[in-house]
CSV table of C-alpha atoms and ligand atoms in Angstrom, one decimal:
chain,number,residue,atom,x,y,z
V,1,MET,CA,70.0,96.4,62.3
V,2,ILE,CA,72.8,95.3,64.8
V,3,GLU,CA,71.3,93.2,67.6
V,4,THR,CA,72.9,93.4,70.7
V,5,THR,CA,71.8,93.0,74.5
V,6,LEU,CA,74.3,96.0,75.7
V,7,ASP,CA,73.1,99.4,76.2
V,8,ILE,CA,75.8,101.1,74.1
V,9,GLN,CA,74.7,104.5,74.4
V,10,ALA,CA,75.0,104.1,78.3
V,11,ILE,CA,78.5,102.5,78.1
V,12,ARG,CA,79.6,105.2,75.7
V,13,LYS,CA,78.9,107.8,78.8
V,14,ASP,CA,81.8,105.9,80.6
V,15,PHE,CA,84.1,107.0,78.3
V,16,PRO,CA,84.8,111.0,78.7
V,17,ILE,CA,86.8,111.0,75.6
V,18,LEU,CA,84.2,109.9,73.2
V,19,GLN,CA,82.3,113.3,74.2
V,20,ARG,CA,85.3,115.2,72.6
V,21,GLU,CA,85.4,116.8,69.3
V,22,VAL,CA,88.0,116.6,66.5
V,23,ASN,CA,88.6,119.0,64.0
V,24,GLY,CA,84.9,120.6,64.8
V,25,LYS,CA,83.4,117.1,64.4
V,26,PRO,CA,82.5,114.4,66.8
V,27,LEU,CA,85.2,112.0,67.4
V,28,VAL,CA,84.8,108.7,66.0
V,29,TYR,CA,87.5,106.5,67.2
V,30,LEU,CA,88.3,103.5,65.3
V,31,ASP,CA,92.0,102.8,66.5
V,32,ASN,CA,91.1,100.2,69.2
V,33,ALA,CA,93.6,98.0,68.0
V,34,ALA,CA,96.5,100.4,68.8
V,35,THR,CA,95.0,101.5,72.1
V,36,SER,CA,91.9,101.5,73.7
V,37,GLN,CA,90.0,104.3,75.6
V,38,THR,CA,89.6,104.4,79.3
V,39,PRO,CA,86.5,104.5,81.0
V,40,GLN,CA,85.7,106.8,84.1
V,41,GLN,CA,85.7,103.9,86.4
V,42,VAL,CA,89.5,103.2,85.7
V,43,ILE,CA,90.1,106.9,85.7
V,44,ASP,CA,88.8,107.2,89.1
V,45,VAL,CA,91.1,104.6,90.3
V,46,ILE,CA,94.2,106.3,89.1
V,47,VAL,CA,93.3,109.5,90.7
V,48,ASP,CA,92.2,107.8,93.9
V,49,TYR,CA,95.7,106.1,94.0
V,50,TYR,CA,97.6,109.3,93.5
V,51,LYS,CA,95.3,111.0,96.0
V,52,ARG,CA,95.2,108.7,98.8
V,53,TYR,CA,97.5,106.3,99.2
V,54,ASN,CA,100.8,106.7,96.6
V,55,ALA,CA,103.5,104.9,98.3
V,56,ASN,CA,106.2,102.0,97.0
V,57,ILE,CA,104.9,98.7,97.7
V,58,HIS,CA,106.4,95.4,99.1
V,59,ARG,CA,108.8,97.0,101.8
V,60,GLY,CA,107.3,99.5,103.7
V,61,VAL,CA,105.5,98.9,107.5
V,62,HIS,CA,103.7,102.0,107.1
V,63,THR,CA,100.0,102.2,106.5
V,64,LEU,CA,99.9,103.6,102.8
V,65,SER,CA,102.6,101.1,101.6
V,66,GLN,CA,100.7,98.5,102.8
V,67,GLU,CA,97.4,99.9,101.4
V,68,ALA,CA,99.3,100.2,98.1
V,69,THR,CA,100.8,96.5,98.3
V,70,ASP,CA,97.3,95.2,99.0
V,71,ALA,CA,95.6,97.0,96.0
V,72,TYR,CA,98.5,95.9,94.0
V,73,GLU,CA,98.2,92.0,94.7
V,74,ALA,CA,94.5,92.2,94.6
V,75,ALA,CA,94.9,93.3,90.8
V,76,ARG,CA,97.5,90.3,90.5
V,77,GLN,CA,94.7,88.1,91.8
V,78,LYS,CA,91.9,89.8,89.3
V,79,ILE,CA,94.3,89.1,86.4
V,80,GLN,CA,94.7,85.6,87.7
V,81,LYS,CA,91.1,85.1,87.8
V,82,HIS,CA,90.3,86.6,84.8
V,83,PHE,CA,92.6,84.5,82.7
V,84,ASN,CA,91.8,81.4,84.9
V,85,ILE,CA,95.6,80.9,86.0
V,86,ALA,CA,96.2,78.2,88.7
V,87,HIS,CA,98.6,80.5,90.9
V,88,SER,CA,98.8,84.2,91.4
V,89,ARG,CA,102.8,83.7,91.2
V,90,GLU,CA,102.5,82.7,87.7
V,91,VAL,CA,101.2,86.2,86.8
V,92,ILE,CA,104.4,88.7,86.3
V,93,PHE,CA,103.6,92.1,86.1
V,94,THR,CA,105.4,93.9,82.8
V,95,SER,CA,105.2,97.0,81.2
V,96,GLY,CA,103.3,95.3,78.4
V,97,THR,CA,103.2,92.6,75.8
V,98,THR,CA,106.6,93.9,74.3
V,99,HIS,CA,108.3,93.5,77.6
V,100,GLY,CA,106.7,90.0,78.3
V,101,ILE,CA,108.1,88.8,75.0
V,102,ASN,CA,111.6,90.0,75.3
V,103,LEU,CA,111.7,88.5,78.8
V,104,VAL,CA,111.1,85.0,77.6
V,105,ALA,CA,113.0,85.2,74.6
V,106,SER,CA,116.1,86.8,76.7
V,107,GLY,CA,115.8,83.9,79.2
V,108,SER,CA,115.5,81.2,76.6
V,109,THR,CA,119.2,82.0,75.8
V,110,SER,CA,120.6,79.3,78.0
V,111,PHE,CA,118.1,76.7,76.8
V,112,LEU,CA,118.9,76.9,72.8
V,113,LYS,CA,121.5,75.7,70.7
V,114,GLU,CA,122.8,75.6,67.1
V,115,GLY,CA,120.2,73.3,65.1
V,116,ASP,CA,117.6,73.9,67.5
V,117,GLU,CA,114.4,75.5,65.7
V,118,ILE,CA,112.0,78.4,66.7
V,119,LEU,CA,108.6,78.8,64.7
V,120,VAL,CA,107.0,81.9,64.3
V,121,SER,CA,103.8,82.8,62.3
V,122,ALA,CA,103.9,84.7,59.1
V,123,MET,CA,101.5,87.1,60.6
V,124,GLU,CA,103.5,88.5,63.8
V,125,HIS,CA,103.9,92.0,65.3
V,126,HIS,CA,107.2,93.1,65.0
V,127,SER,CA,107.8,92.5,68.9
V,128,ASN,CA,106.9,88.9,68.1
V,129,ILE,CA,109.5,88.8,65.4
V,130,VAL,CA,112.7,90.7,66.3
V,131,PRO,CA,113.3,89.4,69.9
V,132,TRP,CA,113.4,86.0,68.3
V,133,GLN,CA,115.7,87.0,65.8
V,134,MET,CA,118.0,88.2,68.5
V,135,LEU,CA,117.5,84.8,70.3
V,136,CYS,CA,118.6,83.1,67.0
V,137,GLY,CA,121.6,85.4,66.6
V,138,ARG,CA,122.8,84.8,70.4
V,139,THR,CA,122.0,81.0,70.2
V,140,GLY,CA,122.8,80.0,66.6
V,141,ALA,CA,118.9,78.4,66.5
V,142,THR,CA,117.0,79.1,63.2
V,143,LEU,CA,113.9,80.9,62.9
V,144,LYS,CA,111.2,79.2,60.7
V,145,VAL,CA,108.0,80.8,59.4
V,146,VAL,CA,104.7,79.1,59.1
V,147,PRO,CA,103.1,80.9,56.2
V,148,MET,CA,99.8,82.3,55.7
V,149,ASN,CA,97.4,82.2,52.8
V,150,LEU,CA,95.7,85.1,50.8
V,151,GLU,CA,92.6,85.1,53.2
V,152,GLY,CA,95.1,85.8,56.1
V,153,GLU,CA,94.8,82.5,57.5
V,154,LEU,CA,97.9,80.0,58.8
V,155,VAL,CA,98.5,77.2,56.5
V,156,MET,CA,98.2,74.5,59.4
V,157,GLU,CA,99.3,71.5,57.1
V,158,GLU,CA,102.5,73.6,56.9
V,159,TYR,CA,102.8,74.2,60.4
V,160,HIS,CA,102.4,70.6,61.5
V,161,ASN,CA,105.3,69.8,58.6
V,162,LEU,CA,107.5,72.2,60.1
V,163,LEU,CA,107.2,70.8,63.8
V,164,SER,CA,109.9,68.4,64.3
V,165,ASP,CA,111.9,67.1,67.3
V,166,LYS,CA,114.2,70.0,66.5
V,167,THR,CA,111.4,72.4,67.2
V,168,LYS,CA,112.1,74.2,70.8
V,169,LEU,CA,109.9,77.0,70.8
V,170,VAL,CA,106.6,78.2,68.7
V,171,PHE,CA,105.2,81.8,68.9
V,172,CYS,CA,102.2,82.9,67.6
V,173,ASN,CA,99.7,85.8,68.1
V,174,HIS,CA,96.1,85.0,69.4
V,175,VAL,CA,94.7,87.5,67.2
V,176,SER,CA,96.5,89.2,64.3
V,177,ASN,CA,96.5,93.0,65.1
V,178,ALA,CA,96.8,93.8,61.2
V,179,LEU,CA,94.4,91.3,59.8
V,180,GLY,CA,92.0,90.4,63.0
V,181,THR,CA,92.5,86.6,62.0
V,182,ILE,CA,91.7,84.4,65.0
V,183,ASN,CA,94.6,81.8,65.1
V,184,PRO,CA,93.6,78.1,65.8
V,185,ILE,CA,95.8,78.3,69.0
V,186,GLU,CA,94.4,75.3,70.5
V,187,GLU,CA,95.7,73.2,67.8
V,188,ILE,CA,99.1,75.0,67.7
V,189,ILE,CA,99.7,74.5,71.1
V,190,GLU,CA,98.3,70.7,71.2
V,191,ALA,CA,100.9,69.8,68.4
V,192,ALA,CA,103.7,71.5,69.7
V,193,HIS,CA,103.3,70.2,73.0
V,194,LYS,CA,103.6,66.7,71.0
V,195,VAL,CA,107.0,67.5,69.8
V,196,GLY,CA,108.3,68.8,73.3
V,197,ALA,CA,108.2,72.5,72.0
V,198,ALA,CA,107.0,75.5,74.5
V,199,VAL,CA,104.4,77.7,73.2
V,200,LEU,CA,104.1,81.4,73.7
V,201,ILE,CA,101.2,83.1,72.4
V,202,ASP,CA,101.1,87.0,72.1
V,203,GLY,CA,97.3,87.8,73.4
V,204,ALA,CA,97.7,91.5,73.0
V,205,GLN,CA,95.1,92.0,70.3
V,206,ALA,CA,92.8,89.1,71.4
V,207,ALA,CA,92.4,90.0,75.1
V,208,ALA,CA,89.7,93.0,74.5
V,209,HIS,CA,87.5,90.7,72.5
V,210,ILE,CA,88.2,87.2,73.9
V,211,LYS,CA,88.7,86.0,77.5
V,212,ALA,CA,91.3,83.3,77.4
V,213,ASP,CA,91.0,80.4,79.6
V,214,LEU,CA,94.8,79.9,80.0
V,215,GLN,CA,94.6,76.3,82.1
V,216,ALA,CA,92.2,75.1,79.3
V,217,LEU,CA,94.6,76.2,76.8
V,218,ASP,CA,97.5,74.6,78.5
V,219,VAL,CA,99.8,77.4,77.0
V,220,ASP,CA,103.1,77.8,78.3
V,221,PHE,CA,103.5,81.7,78.2
V,222,TYR,CA,100.6,84.1,77.4
V,223,THR,CA,101.3,88.2,77.1
V,224,VAL,CA,98.7,91.1,77.1
V,225,SER,CA,99.0,94.6,77.4
V,226,ALA,CA,96.3,96.7,79.7
V,227,HIS,CA,96.1,99.6,77.2
V,228,LYS,CA,94.5,97.5,74.8
V,229,MET,CA,91.6,96.4,77.3
V,230,CYS,CA,90.5,99.6,78.8
V,231,GLY,CA,93.6,99.9,81.1
V,232,PRO,CA,96.4,102.6,81.0
V,233,THR,CA,99.8,102.0,79.1
V,234,GLY,CA,103.1,101.1,80.5
V,235,VAL,CA,101.6,98.0,82.3
V,236,GLY,CA,100.7,94.4,81.3
V,237,MET,CA,101.1,90.8,82.2
V,238,LEU,CA,103.2,87.7,81.3
V,239,TYR,CA,101.7,84.6,82.1
V,240,GLY,CA,104.1,81.6,82.6
V,241,LYS,CA,103.8,78.2,83.6
V,242,GLU,CA,105.3,77.8,87.0
V,243,GLU,CA,108.0,75.1,85.8
V,244,TRP,CA,108.9,77.4,82.9
V,245,LEU,CA,109.2,80.5,85.1
V,246,LYS,CA,111.6,78.3,87.6
V,247,LYS,CA,113.8,77.4,84.7
V,248,LEU,CA,114.0,81.1,83.2
V,249,PRO,CA,116.8,83.0,85.0
V,250,PRO,CA,116.1,86.6,85.9
V,251,TYR,CA,115.4,89.2,83.1
V,252,GLN,CA,116.6,92.3,85.1
V,253,GLY,CA,118.8,92.5,88.2
V,254,GLY,CA,117.7,95.2,91.0
V,255,GLY,CA,115.7,95.7,94.0
V,256,GLU,CA,112.3,93.8,94.6
V,257,MET,CA,113.6,90.3,92.6
V,258,ILE,CA,116.3,89.5,95.3
V,259,ALA,CA,116.0,87.4,98.4
V,260,GLU,CA,119.7,88.2,99.7
V,261,VAL,CA,122.7,90.3,98.4
V,262,THR,CA,126.2,90.2,99.3
V,263,PHE,CA,128.9,91.2,97.1
V,264,GLU,CA,130.1,87.2,96.7
V,265,LYS,CA,126.4,86.1,96.0
V,266,THR,CA,123.0,87.0,95.3
V,267,THR,CA,119.8,84.8,95.9
V,268,TYR,CA,116.8,85.4,93.8
V,269,ALA,CA,113.3,86.2,95.4
V,270,ASP,CA,110.4,83.5,94.6
V,271,LEU,CA,107.7,83.9,91.8
V,272,PRO,CA,106.6,86.4,90.7
V,273,HIS,CA,108.9,88.8,92.3
V,274,LYS,CA,112.1,87.2,90.5
V,275,PHE,CA,110.7,88.8,87.2
V,276,GLU,CA,109.8,92.0,88.9
V,277,ALA,CA,113.0,94.1,89.4
V,278,GLY,CA,112.6,97.5,90.5
V,279,THR,CA,109.6,100.0,91.5
V,280,PRO,CA,106.9,98.6,89.0
V,281,ASN,CA,104.2,100.7,87.6
V,282,ILE,CA,102.0,100.4,91.0
V,283,CYS,CA,99.2,102.6,89.9
V,284,GLY,CA,98.9,101.1,86.4
V,285,GLY,CA,99.0,97.4,87.8
V,286,ILE,CA,96.1,98.8,90.1
V,287,ALA,CA,94.0,100.4,87.3
V,288,PHE,CA,94.4,97.4,85.2
V,289,GLY,CA,92.6,95.3,87.6
V,290,ALA,CA,90.0,97.8,87.6
V,291,ALA,CA,89.9,97.6,83.8
V,292,LEU,CA,89.0,94.0,84.0
V,293,ASP,CA,86.3,94.5,86.3
V,294,TYR,CA,85.0,97.0,84.0
V,295,MET,CA,85.1,94.7,81.1
V,296,ASN,CA,83.7,91.9,83.0
V,297,SER,CA,80.7,93.7,84.3
V,298,ILE,CA,79.7,94.2,80.6
V,299,SER,CA,80.2,90.7,79.7
V,300,PHE,CA,82.9,89.2,77.3
V,301,ASP,CA,80.4,87.4,75.5
V,302,ALA,CA,78.0,90.1,74.9
V,303,ILE,CA,81.0,92.2,73.9
V,304,ALA,CA,82.3,89.5,71.3
V,305,GLN,CA,78.8,89.0,70.1
V,306,TYR,CA,78.3,92.9,69.4
V,307,GLU,CA,81.6,93.5,67.9
V,308,ASP,CA,81.2,90.6,65.6
V,309,GLU,CA,77.9,92.2,64.2
V,310,LEU,CA,79.5,95.6,64.2
V,311,VAL,CA,82.8,94.2,61.8
V,312,ARG,CA,80.1,92.2,59.8
V,313,TYR,CA,78.0,95.4,59.0
V,314,ALA,CA,81.2,97.7,58.4
V,315,THR,CA,82.7,94.9,56.1
V,316,GLU,CA,79.3,94.9,54.1
V,317,GLN,CA,79.3,98.7,53.8
V,318,LEU,CA,82.9,99.5,53.1
V,319,LEU,CA,82.7,96.5,50.1
V,320,ALA,CA,80.0,98.7,48.6
V,321,ILE,CA,82.9,101.3,47.8
V,322,ASP,CA,84.2,100.9,44.3
V,323,GLY,CA,87.7,100.0,44.1
V,324,LEU,CA,87.9,98.8,48.1
V,325,LYS,CA,89.7,95.6,49.1
V,326,ILE,CA,89.8,94.3,52.2
V,327,TYR,CA,92.9,92.5,53.3
V,328,GLY,CA,92.4,89.5,55.9
V,329,THR,CA,89.2,87.7,55.2
V,330,ALA,CA,89.3,84.6,57.7
V,331,THR,CA,86.8,82.8,58.8
V,332,HIS,CA,87.5,83.5,62.2
V,333,LYS,CA,88.3,87.0,62.7
V,334,THR,CA,87.3,90.0,65.1
V,335,SER,CA,87.1,93.8,65.3
V,336,VAL,CA,89.6,94.7,62.6
V,337,ILE,CA,89.5,95.8,59.2
V,338,SER,CA,92.4,96.4,57.0
V,339,PHE,CA,91.7,97.8,53.7
V,340,ASN,CA,92.7,99.7,50.4
V,341,ILE,CA,91.4,101.6,47.5
V,342,GLU,CA,92.8,100.4,44.2
V,343,GLY,CA,95.1,103.5,43.1
V,344,VAL,CA,95.0,105.5,46.5
V,345,HIS,CA,97.8,105.5,49.1
V,346,PRO,CA,96.5,104.6,52.7
V,347,TYR,CA,98.0,107.6,54.3
V,348,ASP,CA,95.9,109.9,52.1
V,349,ILE,CA,92.7,108.2,53.3
V,350,GLY,CA,93.7,108.4,56.9
V,351,THR,CA,94.4,112.0,56.5
V,352,ILE,CA,91.2,113.0,54.9
V,353,VAL,CA,88.9,111.0,57.2
V,354,ASP,CA,91.0,112.7,60.3
V,355,LYS,CA,89.8,116.0,58.9
V,356,LEU,CA,86.3,114.5,59.6
V,357,GLY,CA,87.1,113.4,63.2
V,358,ILE,CA,87.8,109.8,62.4
V,359,ALA,CA,90.6,108.1,63.9
V,360,VAL,CA,91.8,105.2,61.9
V,361,ARG,CA,95.4,103.7,61.4
V,362,THR,CA,97.3,103.6,58.4
V,363,GLY,CA,100.6,102.2,57.6
V,364,HIS,CA,102.3,98.5,58.1
V,365,HIS,CA,100.8,98.2,61.6
V,366,CYS,CA,104.1,96.8,63.2
V,367,ALA,CA,103.9,93.9,60.9
V,368,GLN,CA,105.6,94.5,57.6
V,369,PRO,CA,106.0,90.7,56.4
V,370,ILE,CA,102.4,90.8,56.0
V,371,MET,CA,102.4,94.2,53.8
V,372,ASP,CA,105.2,92.5,51.7
V,373,PHE,CA,103.2,89.1,51.7
V,374,TYR,CA,100.3,91.3,49.7
V,375,GLN,CA,102.9,93.6,48.0
V,376,ILE,CA,101.2,96.8,49.3
V,377,PRO,CA,103.1,99.8,51.2
V,378,GLY,CA,100.3,99.5,54.0
V,379,THR,CA,96.9,99.6,54.7
V,380,VAL,CA,94.0,101.7,56.7
V,381,ARG,CA,93.1,100.0,59.5
V,382,ALA,CA,89.7,100.5,61.3
V,383,SER,CA,89.3,98.8,64.7
V,384,PHE,CA,86.2,98.4,66.5
V,385,SER,CA,85.3,98.5,70.4
V,386,PHE,CA,82.3,97.6,72.3
V,387,TYR,CA,81.6,101.3,72.7
V,388,ASN,CA,81.6,101.9,68.5
V,389,THR,CA,78.1,102.2,66.8
V,390,LYS,CA,76.9,101.6,63.6
V,391,GLU,CA,76.4,105.4,62.7
V,392,GLU,CA,79.9,105.6,63.6
V,393,VAL,CA,80.7,102.7,60.8
V,394,ASP,CA,78.2,105.0,58.6
V,395,LYS,CA,80.3,108.0,59.2
V,396,LEU,CA,83.5,106.0,58.3
V,397,VAL,CA,81.9,104.6,55.3
V,398,GLU,CA,80.9,108.0,54.0
V,399,GLY,CA,84.5,109.7,55.1
V,400,VAL,CA,86.4,106.9,52.9
V,401,THR,CA,83.7,107.5,50.2
V,402,ARG,CA,84.6,111.1,50.2
V,403,ALA,CA,88.5,110.4,50.2
V,404,ARG,CA,88.1,108.3,47.3
V,405,ASN,CA,86.0,110.7,45.2
V,406,MET,CA,88.8,113.5,46.2
V,407,LEU,CA,91.7,111.5,45.3
V,408,LEU,CA,90.8,109.6,42.0
E,1,PLP,C1,99.7,95.8,70.4
E,1,PLP,C2,100.3,94.5,70.0
E,1,PLP,C3,101.7,94.3,70.6
E,1,PLP,C4,102.5,95.3,71.3
E,1,PLP,O1,102.1,95.5,72.5
E,1,PLP,P1,102.7,96.8,73.3
E,1,PLP,O2,101.8,97.0,74.2
E,1,PLP,O3,103.0,98.0,72.6
E,1,PLP,O4,104.0,96.1,74.0
E,1,PLP,C5,102.1,93.1,70.4
E,1,PLP,N1,101.3,92.0,69.7
E,1,PLP,C6,100.1,92.4,69.0
E,1,PLP,C7,99.4,91.1,68.3
E,1,PLP,C8,99.5,93.6,69.2
E,1,PLP,O5,98.5,93.9,68.7
């Protein structure tokens, strides 16, 4: 039995894609850590935008432009409220987490010098590794890695040892997309601030499961992607504390981000527009707001409780399969199960279960250092959302068992 206060069957009806078949079987979508599905309520907002008020924002006096501007700015306020952010000017619309991280990494060039240190965790997504390596290349700063243990938890003792007055920036994901670990970001942020370092938390994987209170966390930067929380692709948000956003130079130059331009000198627009050069993903931003409305109408507490039960059940059932090993067994984890079967390549399992209509991810999940740590080529990753069911978990277990028996 899986306990929940949610009406999962009613929720599933909100997602048209869940009705489709794949290879003649009902779709079982378990790749939510890569992208989540979109409810009709959000699809309607997208269609309505293009049908009724598609226009460029912030610069038109005409009615359509004003309607689009109002809806876009209302979405910014929804994001502000959802993440308990002090000011809407601290909410920067981006194209997603990768964009947000690159914006901060690029802007940090002017603050860093040789001898400074940047700490990243051992379980980062490539998008939270490569921009910092590039930053170190530009500035001469050194990248240091906070190690993890076999359970897939950060070794916090080592983190505290690595922190020093040389540490200028600390980067960590809130939830690991490859292992599901929920990292102790409260402790990470507090300790970093004691040595005067700023902290960026990559919330891409956490945002669909945990409603983060950014003021309570006192974090300096936090990034999310709408497409991992029932919104469309190509839009996300970067939160930055106002003091930091004022210090960082603009990321890109262009329209929207200026106050005044002459050939001699340009002055930049106030926050948040200073970081929003060019025509943004207007429809995407509005739909992002609708996705937050949708998820909040369900309740994050109920979502977290149900997903925990689902993951606990799936873990139990999968572990009953001969030779199956789960990577990432942290005490605090959410919604991701990474596994392999001894003697079988993860890709082969993924291919066979796809024939049964089951979508899982196989490979390194944009986190090659984690795979190197476990000395494996990759894993099969099943990742869950609140619209998944116990029956779907049973189908996964059946499919993986079948794949094992075929391949061994
Ligand atoms: C998905 C993900 C990213 C990258 O997000 P994009 O939307 O591709 O920019 C970064 N970090 C984590 C932890 C993720 O899960």
